[in-house]
Amino acid sequence: LAEAIRVIGAWGFEYRTHIIWDKGRIGMGYWARQQHELLLIATQGQPPAPPPETRPASIVRAPRGEHSAKPAEFYELIERMFPDLPKIELFARTSRPGWAAWGNQAP
């Protein structure tokens, strides 16, 4: 997490918050057997905070799919929060209309 926060800053983004993805089942881990991942939300510039009615709960429960694939719920959540702003997924494995994708597996 600390390294991710440093990368966010080094790439010109500002960390805003995170959402926990509860995958519903326990996986592997060295220090703790992980059942969750963090969705880090960062911005560039001064975008407005999302309207109160679009602000999500801090925990999203969604089953895990293919290795490292994010649930569609996350894309939909961000699209509701920021319908008119550009969006990018870093370390993307798939593409989504209206989103930029970056990563060595990005389409």
mmCIF file of C-alpha atoms in Angstrom:
data_model
loop_
_atom_site.group_PDB
_atom_site.id
_atom_site.type_symbol
_atom_site.label_atom_id
_atom_site.label_comp_id
_atom_site.label_asym_id
_atom_site.label_seq_id
_atom_site.Cartn_x
_atom_site.Cartn_y
_atom_site.Cartn_z
ATOM 1 C CA LEU A 1 0.000 0.000 0.000
ATOM 2 C CA ALA A 2 2.789 2.422 0.867
ATOM 3 C CA GLU A 3 4.495 1.739 -2.467
ATOM 4 C CA ALA A 4 1.199 2.218 -4.336
ATOM 5 C CA ILE A 5 0.709 5.604 -2.642
ATOM 6 C CA ARG A 6 4.251 6.627 -3.675
ATOM 7 C CA VAL A 7 3.569 5.583 -7.295
ATOM 8 C CA ILE A 8 0.312 7.566 -7.299
ATOM 9 C CA GLY A 9 2.258 10.685 -6.277
ATOM 10 C CA ALA A 10 5.151 10.037 -8.648
ATOM 11 C CA TRP A 11 2.734 9.775 -11.564
ATOM 12 C CA GLY A 12 1.121 13.112 -10.716
ATOM 13 C CA PHE A 13 -2.026 11.804 -9.055
ATOM 14 C CA GLU A 14 -3.347 12.571 -5.585
ATOM 15 C CA TYR A 15 -4.647 9.736 -3.432
ATOM 16 C CA ARG A 16 -8.239 10.414 -2.348
ATOM 17 C CA THR A 17 -9.601 7.263 -0.730
ATOM 18 C CA HIS A 18 -10.039 3.551 -1.208
ATOM 19 C CA ILE A 19 -12.774 0.965 -1.334
ATOM 20 C CA ILE A 20 -12.421 -2.570 -0.046
ATOM 21 C CA TRP A 21 -13.351 -5.394 -2.384
ATOM 22 C CA ASP A 22 -14.560 -8.296 -0.257
ATOM 23 C CA LYS A 23 -14.097 -11.286 -2.552
ATOM 24 C CA GLY A 24 -16.214 -13.549 -0.369
ATOM 25 C CA ARG A 25 -13.627 -16.284 0.074
ATOM 26 C CA ILE A 26 -10.186 -16.568 1.545
ATOM 27 C CA GLY A 27 -7.167 -16.750 -0.722
ATOM 28 C CA MET A 28 -3.427 -17.102 -0.211
ATOM 29 C CA GLY A 29 -1.113 -14.834 1.733
ATOM 30 C CA TYR A 30 2.175 -14.728 3.615
ATOM 31 C CA TRP A 31 1.130 -12.703 6.654
ATOM 32 C CA ALA A 32 -2.644 -13.085 6.429
ATOM 33 C CA ARG A 33 -4.860 -15.092 4.093
ATOM 34 C CA GLN A 34 -6.359 -12.398 1.919
ATOM 35 C CA GLN A 35 -10.077 -12.127 1.275
ATOM 36 C CA HIS A 36 -9.979 -8.569 -0.027
ATOM 37 C CA GLU A 37 -8.250 -6.099 -2.307
ATOM 38 C CA LEU A 38 -8.167 -2.321 -2.221
ATOM 39 C CA LEU A 39 -9.477 -0.123 -5.020
ATOM 40 C CA LEU A 40 -7.396 3.045 -4.747
ATOM 41 C CA ILE A 41 -9.068 6.210 -5.984
ATOM 42 C CA ALA A 42 -6.754 8.994 -7.100
ATOM 43 C CA THR A 43 -7.268 12.152 -9.127
ATOM 44 C CA GLN A 44 -5.361 14.695 -11.175
ATOM 45 C CA GLY A 45 -6.279 18.352 -11.069
ATOM 46 C CA GLN A 46 -9.212 19.518 -9.001
ATOM 47 C CA PRO A 47 -12.238 17.403 -9.928
ATOM 48 C CA PRO A 48 -15.251 17.942 -7.703
ATOM 49 C CA ALA A 49 -16.155 15.343 -5.105
ATOM 50 C CA PRO A 50 -18.974 13.101 -6.316
ATOM 51 C CA PRO A 51 -22.516 14.130 -5.370
ATOM 52 C CA PRO A 52 -23.650 12.579 -2.065
ATOM 53 C CA GLU A 53 -26.208 10.322 -3.753
ATOM 54 C CA THR A 54 -23.464 8.672 -5.859
ATOM 55 C CA ARG A 55 -20.945 8.092 -3.069
ATOM 56 C CA PRO A 56 -20.590 4.355 -2.536
ATOM 57 C CA ALA A 57 -20.175 2.340 0.617
ATOM 58 C CA SER A 58 -16.545 1.680 1.487
ATOM 59 C CA ILE A 59 -16.952 -2.095 1.112
ATOM 60 C CA VAL A 60 -18.094 -3.822 -2.069
ATOM 61 C CA ARG A 61 -18.890 -7.523 -1.921
ATOM 62 C CA ALA A 62 -18.407 -9.213 -5.287
ATOM 63 C CA PRO A 63 -17.141 -12.670 -6.184
ATOM 64 C CA ARG A 64 -13.722 -12.969 -7.702
ATOM 65 C CA GLY A 65 -13.516 -13.909 -11.363
ATOM 66 C CA GLU A 66 -10.502 -14.623 -13.530
ATOM 67 C CA HIS A 67 -7.067 -13.950 -12.068
ATOM 68 C CA SER A 68 -6.667 -10.204 -11.391
ATOM 69 C CA ALA A 69 -9.913 -9.300 -13.191
ATOM 70 C CA LYS A 70 -11.879 -6.527 -11.507
ATOM 71 C CA PRO A 71 -15.636 -6.898 -11.045
ATOM 72 C CA ALA A 72 -17.867 -4.828 -13.328
ATOM 73 C CA GLU A 73 -19.316 -3.243 -10.165
ATOM 74 C CA PHE A 74 -16.168 -1.126 -9.777
ATOM 75 C CA TYR A 75 -16.389 0.373 -13.241
ATOM 76 C CA GLU A 76 -20.097 1.085 -12.768
ATOM 77 C CA LEU A 77 -19.471 2.640 -9.359
ATOM 78 C CA ILE A 78 -16.843 5.050 -10.726
ATOM 79 C CA GLU A 79 -18.985 5.856 -13.776
ATOM 80 C CA ARG A 80 -21.865 6.854 -11.450
ATOM 81 C CA MET A 81 -19.548 8.949 -9.282
ATOM 82 C CA PHE A 82 -17.891 10.769 -12.203
ATOM 83 C CA PRO A 83 -20.078 10.404 -15.306
ATOM 84 C CA ASP A 84 -18.485 13.266 -17.267
ATOM 85 C CA LEU A 85 -14.813 12.974 -16.300
ATOM 86 C CA PRO A 86 -12.143 10.958 -18.121
ATOM 87 C CA LYS A 87 -11.235 7.644 -16.507
ATOM 88 C CA ILE A 88 -8.217 5.362 -16.684
ATOM 89 C CA GLU A 89 -7.562 1.926 -15.268
ATOM 90 C CA LEU A 90 -3.917 1.315 -14.490
ATOM 91 C CA PHE A 91 -2.698 -2.271 -14.835
ATOM 92 C CA ALA A 92 -5.776 -3.069 -16.918
ATOM 93 C CA ARG A 93 -6.462 -6.540 -18.306
ATOM 94 C CA THR A 94 -9.495 -5.571 -20.395
ATOM 95 C CA SER A 95 -10.884 -2.498 -22.102
ATOM 96 C CA ARG A 96 -14.119 -0.706 -21.331
ATOM 97 C CA PRO A 97 -15.874 1.926 -23.472
ATOM 98 C CA GLY A 98 -15.141 5.432 -22.225
ATOM 99 C CA TRP A 99 -12.058 4.356 -20.283
ATOM 100 C CA ALA A 100 -8.372 4.566 -21.096
ATOM 101 C CA ALA A 101 -6.463 1.394 -20.225
ATOM 102 C CA TRP A 102 -2.806 1.152 -19.322
ATOM 103 C CA GLY A 103 -0.737 -1.910 -18.489
ATOM 104 C CA ASN A 104 1.288 -4.649 -20.088
ATOM 105 C CA GLN A 105 -1.918 -6.692 -20.576
ATOM 106 C CA ALA A 106 -4.097 -3.775 -21.669
ATOM 107 C CA PRO A 107 -5.796 -4.309 -25.018
#
